[in-house]
């Protein structure tokens, strides 16, 4: 049956498959990794296309001065298989060879990885650092991913029905598909129409600046245009050329990553004429990677969830002690918060009224575990991380910052915390899969109604919302509103339930697991991808 399904090539800059494989920065990569594992588990004809990063993303550590700094290592992996295939791309009018590796040992559908670090390449460093450096280098990386990716598929003899661009980074794959057709004699308009039938696109960020754009001159200079003229480029992506707009015009269907994000994305791109429809397909997680099977089983059988949770909580306490020397108290509440360090996530919201939170921190009845990396070039993000480090010094034993957020920290925190806190400025959080990991482990979400949470939240029954979905353009007003809402729910509902009504807490844990475990698992997400994105129009 699976063989009759459309064959899909999934393009993504990053993949979070395993902590040993340093090819991811954050949520986008985690989604891509979980997707490929789901594709394998449920036997879909999917292959991934990505890049073998020599240095991966930053290892971001905290110096003695409390400031984050970036370190890089050259990684070598024994688990990659050499396909023997090498494909050329042209960048800045020079040929760059891309070696193709295969990776399928993490329970994932085959992932093909392009690598420019081969003898004879002047431009060996293109695949050096994930999201490293500036505009031109980013374009070079995207040419390798997109153009090199299509050429790798051809050279490997892999037939593809649908090209799925996860984010706009892969857009140049679309240009390569256009070029193939135009070389075969089609006009630009004909090639556009035909390529569009093969391409689908997932958009992620509802933050305008997060959507990459480039001057058209730069695309031409780099050779990313694949023969398209300046006017044709402008017709696709505008001028400056917006990668998301280009992908919306080159795809037959697009999706946002949660229902609320679907509304936001449709508004955000409303002005783009002749674009694909954006449907909502809510992200999901690969359960075996993130969820303790004992919690799932005990939730279903009515067994002792609290003891199983305590075991996970002790593992987390040990994990934190080994890394930081701080020993958290197992009988007291642990709040987990790990996020990319960017302003809209408001990691310090909980400290904003010290007179309310300080007594709880000083008595260590509230303990908060933070983690999160900033982009290496983002000094503002680093200041956010540094502020959390400062809080850990101000409230020793109650606030802890774990440096170098990665999959092992993500897994430990979403299993062993009691509460998973999330307080972005609505509606800027596209989805937020960490909350799903927490929910299925019986770690109760305490979250703004943003991303995936409005689809799952039953307030006071399977977790808590705060803010009631309030939105405001003026950030001062929005922050004040949400701050009050956070303290009210935390102090009047969460803490009394945790300390005075353990049976209710455990019932909420059970509801959290049972309400989320199927809908937010990758099986449902893949089914929706096939139904809403991949199925050819008119065919059933
Ligand atoms: C799950 C996970 C993410 C994605 O979580 P968000 O909820 O989108 O923040 C990012 N990074 C790591 C390491 C993760 O484990």
Coordinates of C-alpha atoms in Angstrom, one line a residue, residues 82-469:
X82 CA 29.7 7.1 1.5
X83 CA 27.3 6.7 -1.5
X84 CA 30.2 7.2 -3.9
X85 CA 28.1 10.0 -5.5
X86 CA 29.4 13.5 -6.1
X87 CA 27.4 16.2 -7.8
X88 CA 28.6 19.6 -9.0
X89 CA 26.9 23.0 -8.4
X90 CA 28.1 26.4 -9.6
X91 CA 28.5 29.1 -7.1
X92 CA 30.0 32.5 -7.9
X93 CA 30.7 31.0 -11.4
X94 CA 32.9 28.4 -9.9
X95 CA 32.3 24.7 -9.8
X96 CA 31.8 23.3 -6.3
X97 CA 31.7 19.5 -5.8
X98 CA 29.2 18.1 -3.3
X99 CA 29.8 14.7 -1.9
X100 CA 26.7 12.8 -1.0
X101 CA 26.5 10.8 2.3
X102 CA 23.7 8.6 3.5
X103 CA 22.5 8.3 7.1
X104 CA 19.9 5.9 8.2
X105 CA 21.0 4.5 11.5
X106 CA 18.9 6.5 13.9
X107 CA 15.6 4.7 13.1
X108 CA 15.0 7.3 10.3
X109 CA 14.1 7.1 6.7
X110 CA 17.2 7.6 4.5
X111 CA 18.8 11.0 4.8
X112 CA 21.2 12.1 2.1
X113 CA 23.6 14.8 3.1
X114 CA 25.7 17.1 0.9
X115 CA 29.2 18.0 1.8
X116 CA 31.5 20.4 0.1
X117 CA 34.5 19.5 2.3
X118 CA 36.2 17.4 -0.4
X119 CA 39.6 17.5 -1.9
X120 CA 39.9 19.9 -4.9
X121 CA 37.1 22.3 -3.7
X122 CA 38.2 25.9 -3.1
X123 CA 34.9 26.4 -1.3
X124 CA 35.2 23.6 1.2
X125 CA 33.8 25.7 4.0
X126 CA 30.4 26.2 2.6
X127 CA 29.1 23.3 4.7
X128 CA 31.1 24.4 7.7
X129 CA 28.7 26.0 10.1
X130 CA 24.9 25.7 10.2
X131 CA 23.4 29.2 10.1
X132 CA 26.9 30.6 10.2
X133 CA 28.2 33.8 8.7
X134 CA 26.3 36.2 6.5
X135 CA 24.1 36.6 3.4
X136 CA 26.4 35.4 0.7
X137 CA 27.5 32.3 2.6
X138 CA 23.9 31.5 3.4
X139 CA 23.0 31.6 -0.3
X140 CA 26.0 29.3 -1.0
X141 CA 24.7 26.9 1.6
X142 CA 21.2 27.1 0.1
X143 CA 22.5 26.4 -3.4
X144 CA 24.2 23.3 -2.1
X145 CA 21.0 22.1 -0.3
X146 CA 18.6 23.0 -3.1
X147 CA 20.4 22.6 -6.4
X148 CA 22.8 20.0 -5.1
X149 CA 19.9 18.2 -3.5
X150 CA 18.0 17.8 -6.7
X151 CA 21.1 16.7 -8.5
X152 CA 21.9 14.2 -5.8
X153 CA 18.4 12.7 -6.2
X154 CA 19.0 12.4 -10.0
X155 CA 22.5 10.9 -9.5
X156 CA 21.2 8.4 -7.0
X157 CA 18.4 7.4 -9.3
X158 CA 15.7 8.2 -6.8
X159 CA 12.4 9.1 -8.4
X160 CA 10.4 11.7 -6.7
X161 CA 6.7 12.8 -7.0
X162 CA 6.7 15.6 -4.4
X163 CA 9.5 18.0 -3.3
X164 CA 8.8 19.2 0.2
X165 CA 10.6 22.3 1.3
X166 CA 10.7 22.5 5.0
X167 CA 11.2 26.3 5.3
X168 CA 12.3 28.6 2.5
X169 CA 15.9 27.6 2.8
X170 CA 15.4 24.9 0.1
X171 CA 13.8 27.2 -2.5
X172 CA 16.7 27.0 -5.0
X173 CA 15.7 23.3 -5.5
X174 CA 12.6 24.9 -7.1
X175 CA 14.9 27.0 -9.4
X176 CA 16.7 23.8 -10.4
X177 CA 13.4 22.1 -11.3
X178 CA 12.6 25.1 -13.4
X179 CA 15.9 25.0 -15.1
X180 CA 15.6 21.3 -15.9
X181 CA 12.3 22.0 -17.6
X182 CA 13.4 25.2 -19.4
X183 CA 16.5 23.3 -20.7
X184 CA 14.1 20.7 -22.1
X185 CA 12.4 23.4 -24.1
X186 CA 9.6 24.8 -21.8
X187 CA 9.0 28.5 -21.4
X188 CA 9.4 30.0 -18.0
X189 CA 5.6 30.1 -17.6
X190 CA 5.2 26.5 -18.5
X191 CA 8.1 25.4 -16.3
X192 CA 6.7 27.4 -13.4
X193 CA 3.3 25.8 -13.8
X194 CA 4.7 22.3 -14.0
X195 CA 7.2 22.7 -11.2
X196 CA 4.5 24.1 -9.0
X197 CA 2.6 20.8 -9.2
X198 CA 5.5 19.0 -7.7
X199 CA 6.4 21.3 -4.8
X200 CA 4.9 21.7 -1.4
X201 CA 6.2 24.0 1.3
X202 CA 6.0 24.3 5.1
X203 CA 6.3 27.8 6.5
X204 CA 7.5 28.2 10.1
X205 CA 8.1 31.6 11.5
X206 CA 5.3 34.2 12.1
X207 CA 8.0 36.8 12.9
X208 CA 8.5 39.0 9.8
X209 CA 12.3 39.4 10.3
X210 CA 12.6 35.6 10.6
X211 CA 11.7 35.3 6.9
X212 CA 14.9 35.5 4.9
X213 CA 15.3 37.8 2.0
X214 CA 18.1 38.8 -0.3
X215 CA 18.8 41.6 -2.8
X216 CA 18.2 40.2 -6.3
X217 CA 21.7 41.4 -7.3
X218 CA 23.2 39.1 -4.8
X219 CA 21.2 36.1 -6.1
X220 CA 22.5 36.8 -9.6
X221 CA 26.1 37.3 -8.4
X222 CA 26.0 34.1 -6.5
X223 CA 24.5 32.2 -9.4
X224 CA 21.5 31.1 -7.4
X225 CA 19.1 32.2 -10.1
X226 CA 19.8 29.1 -12.3
X227 CA 19.4 31.1 -15.4
X228 CA 16.3 33.0 -14.3
X229 CA 16.3 36.7 -15.3
X230 CA 16.0 39.6 -12.8
X231 CA 12.4 40.1 -13.9
X232 CA 11.5 36.5 -13.4
X233 CA 13.1 36.4 -10.0
X234 CA 11.1 39.5 -9.0
X235 CA 7.9 37.9 -10.3
X236 CA 8.5 35.0 -8.0
X237 CA 9.9 36.5 -4.8
X238 CA 9.6 40.2 -5.1
X239 CA 12.5 42.7 -4.8
X240 CA 14.3 42.2 -2.4
X241 CA 13.7 38.6 -3.0
X242 CA 11.8 37.0 -0.1
X243 CA 12.4 33.3 0.2
X244 CA 9.1 32.6 1.8
X245 CA 7.2 34.5 -0.8
X246 CA 9.1 32.7 -3.5
X247 CA 8.3 29.3 -2.0
X248 CA 4.6 30.3 -1.6
X249 CA 4.5 31.1 -5.3
X250 CA 6.5 28.0 -6.4
X251 CA 4.4 25.5 -4.4
X252 CA 1.0 24.0 -5.1
X253 CA 0.2 23.8 -1.4
X254 CA 1.7 25.1 1.8
X255 CA 1.2 24.5 5.4
X256 CA 1.6 26.3 8.7
X257 CA 2.5 24.3 11.8
X258 CA -0.5 24.8 14.1
X259 CA -4.1 25.9 13.7
X260 CA -3.5 29.3 15.2
X261 CA -0.3 29.7 13.1
X262 CA -2.4 28.8 10.0
X263 CA -4.5 31.9 10.7
X264 CA -1.5 34.1 11.4
X265 CA 0.4 32.9 8.3
X266 CA -2.6 33.5 6.0
X267 CA -2.9 37.0 7.3
X268 CA 0.8 37.6 7.2
X269 CA 1.0 36.6 3.5
X270 CA -2.4 37.9 2.5
X271 CA -0.8 40.6 0.3
X272 CA 1.1 38.0 -1.8
X273 CA -0.8 37.4 -5.1
X274 CA -0.9 34.1 -6.8
X275 CA 0.4 32.1 -3.8
X276 CA -0.5 28.6 -2.7
X277 CA -3.1 28.1 0.0
X278 CA -1.7 27.7 3.5
X279 CA -3.4 24.9 5.4
X280 CA -2.7 24.1 9.0
X281 CA -1.0 20.8 9.9
X282 CA 0.0 20.9 13.5
X283 CA 3.5 19.7 14.3
X284 CA 4.0 16.5 16.3
X285 CA 6.7 14.5 18.0
X286 CA 8.3 11.1 17.6
X287 CA 7.2 9.5 20.9
X288 CA 9.9 6.8 21.2
X289 CA 12.5 9.5 21.1
X290 CA 11.0 11.8 23.7
X291 CA 8.5 10.0 25.9
X292 CA 9.1 7.6 28.8
X293 CA 7.1 4.5 27.8
X294 CA 6.3 3.8 31.5
X295 CA 4.4 7.1 31.7
X296 CA 2.3 6.2 28.6
X297 CA 1.5 2.8 30.0
X298 CA 0.7 3.9 33.5
X299 CA -1.6 6.6 32.2
X300 CA -3.6 4.0 30.3
X301 CA -3.7 1.3 32.9
X302 CA -4.4 3.7 35.8
X303 CA -1.1 2.8 37.5
X304 CA 1.0 4.9 39.8
X305 CA 2.1 7.8 37.7
X306 CA 3.6 9.8 40.6
X307 CA 6.2 7.2 41.5
X308 CA 7.2 6.9 37.8
X309 CA 7.4 10.7 37.5
X310 CA 9.5 10.9 40.7
X311 CA 12.0 8.5 39.1
X312 CA 12.3 10.8 36.1
X313 CA 12.5 13.8 38.4
X314 CA 15.4 12.2 40.3
X315 CA 17.1 11.5 37.0
X316 CA 16.8 15.1 36.1
X317 CA 18.1 16.2 39.5
X318 CA 21.1 14.0 39.1
X319 CA 21.6 15.3 35.5
X320 CA 21.6 18.9 36.8
X321 CA 23.9 18.1 39.7
X322 CA 26.4 16.4 37.5
X323 CA 26.5 19.4 35.2
X324 CA 26.2 22.3 37.6
X325 CA 26.8 21.1 41.1
X326 CA 23.4 22.3 42.2
X327 CA 21.2 19.8 43.9
X328 CA 17.5 20.6 43.4
X329 CA 15.0 19.4 46.0
X330 CA 12.8 16.5 44.9
X331 CA 9.8 17.4 47.0
X332 CA 9.6 20.9 45.7
X333 CA 8.2 22.2 42.4
X334 CA 10.5 22.2 39.4
X335 CA 9.6 24.5 36.5
X336 CA 11.4 23.8 33.2
X337 CA 11.9 26.4 30.5
X338 CA 14.2 25.9 27.6
X339 CA 13.9 28.0 24.5
X340 CA 16.0 29.8 21.9
X341 CA 17.1 33.1 23.5
X342 CA 15.1 35.6 21.6
X343 CA 13.0 38.5 23.1
X344 CA 9.5 37.4 22.1
X345 CA 9.9 34.2 24.3
X346 CA 10.2 36.5 27.4
X347 CA 12.3 34.1 29.4
X348 CA 12.5 36.5 32.3
X349 CA 8.7 37.2 32.6
X350 CA 8.5 35.1 35.8
X351 CA 11.0 37.5 37.5
X352 CA 9.2 40.6 36.5
X353 CA 7.5 41.1 39.9
X354 CA 10.2 40.2 42.3
X355 CA 8.0 40.9 45.3
X356 CA 5.7 38.1 44.3
X357 CA 8.1 35.4 43.1
X358 CA 11.1 36.1 45.4
X359 CA 9.7 34.5 48.6
X360 CA 9.0 31.3 46.6
X361 CA 12.5 31.3 45.2
X362 CA 14.2 32.0 48.5
X363 CA 12.3 29.1 50.2
X364 CA 13.1 27.0 47.1
X365 CA 9.5 26.0 46.9
X366 CA 9.7 27.2 43.3
X367 CA 12.8 25.9 41.4
X368 CA 13.3 27.0 37.8
X369 CA 15.6 25.2 35.3
X370 CA 16.5 27.2 32.3
X371 CA 18.4 26.4 29.1
X372 CA 18.7 28.0 25.7
X373 CA 21.2 29.1 23.1
X374 CA 21.3 32.4 21.2
X375 CA 22.3 32.6 17.6
X376 CA 26.1 33.2 17.6
X377 CA 25.7 36.6 15.9
X378 CA 22.8 37.7 18.1
X379 CA 24.2 39.8 21.0
X380 CA 20.7 40.7 22.2
X381 CA 20.0 36.9 22.5
X382 CA 23.2 36.4 24.4
X383 CA 22.2 39.2 26.8
X384 CA 19.0 37.3 27.5
X385 CA 21.0 34.1 28.3
X386 CA 23.4 36.2 30.4
X387 CA 20.4 37.6 32.4
X388 CA 19.3 34.1 33.2
X389 CA 22.8 33.2 34.4
X390 CA 22.7 36.3 36.6
X391 CA 19.3 35.1 38.0
X392 CA 20.9 31.8 38.9
X393 CA 23.5 33.7 40.9
X394 CA 20.9 35.8 42.6
X395 CA 18.7 32.8 43.6
X396 CA 21.2 30.0 44.2
X397 CA 19.7 26.6 44.5
X398 CA 16.4 27.9 43.1
X399 CA 17.3 29.0 39.6
X400 CA 19.7 27.0 37.4
X401 CA 20.9 27.7 33.9
X402 CA 22.1 24.7 31.8
X403 CA 24.5 25.8 29.1
X404 CA 24.5 24.5 25.5
X405 CA 20.9 23.5 25.1
X406 CA 20.7 20.3 23.0
X407 CA 18.6 17.2 22.6
X408 CA 19.8 15.6 25.8
X409 CA 18.9 18.6 27.8
X410 CA 15.6 18.9 26.0
X411 CA 14.8 15.3 26.8
X412 CA 15.9 15.5 30.4
X413 CA 13.9 18.6 31.1
X414 CA 10.7 17.5 29.4
X415 CA 10.7 14.3 31.4
X416 CA 11.7 15.3 34.8
X417 CA 10.3 18.8 35.4
X418 CA 6.9 19.2 37.1
X419 CA 5.8 22.2 35.0
X420 CA 6.7 23.2 31.5
X421 CA 6.4 27.0 31.2
X422 CA 5.9 28.8 28.0
X423 CA 5.2 32.5 27.7
X424 CA 5.8 33.9 24.2
X425 CA 4.1 37.1 23.0
X426 CA 1.1 35.6 21.2
X427 CA 0.9 34.8 18.3
X428 CA 4.6 34.6 17.7
X429 CA 5.2 31.0 18.7
X430 CA 4.5 28.9 15.6
X431 CA 4.0 25.6 17.3
X432 CA 6.4 24.6 20.1
X433 CA 7.0 20.8 20.2
X434 CA 8.8 20.9 23.6
X435 CA 5.4 21.3 25.2
X436 CA 4.2 18.2 23.5
X437 CA 7.1 16.2 24.9
X438 CA 6.4 17.5 28.3
X439 CA 2.6 16.8 28.1
X440 CA 3.1 13.2 27.1
X441 CA 5.6 12.7 30.0
X442 CA 3.0 14.0 32.5
X443 CA 4.8 17.3 32.9
X444 CA 2.0 19.8 33.1
X445 CA 2.0 22.7 30.6
X446 CA 1.6 26.2 32.0
X447 CA 1.4 28.2 28.9
X448 CA 0.2 31.2 27.0
X449 CA -2.5 30.1 24.4
X450 CA 0.0 30.1 21.5
X451 CA 1.3 27.6 19.0
X452 CA -0.1 24.1 19.6
X453 CA -1.5 24.7 23.1
X454 CA -4.9 26.1 22.2
X455 CA -5.6 22.8 20.5
X456 CA -4.8 20.7 23.6
X457 CA -5.5 22.9 26.6
X458 CA -8.3 22.1 29.0
X459 CA -7.5 24.6 31.7
X460 CA -7.2 23.1 35.2
X461 CA -7.8 19.6 33.8
X462 CA -4.7 18.7 31.7
X463 CA -2.6 21.8 32.3
X464 CA -3.1 25.5 32.5
X465 CA -3.3 28.5 30.2
X466 CA -2.8 32.0 31.2
X467 CA -3.5 35.3 29.4
X468 CA -6.8 34.1 27.8
X469 CA -5.4 34.6 24.3

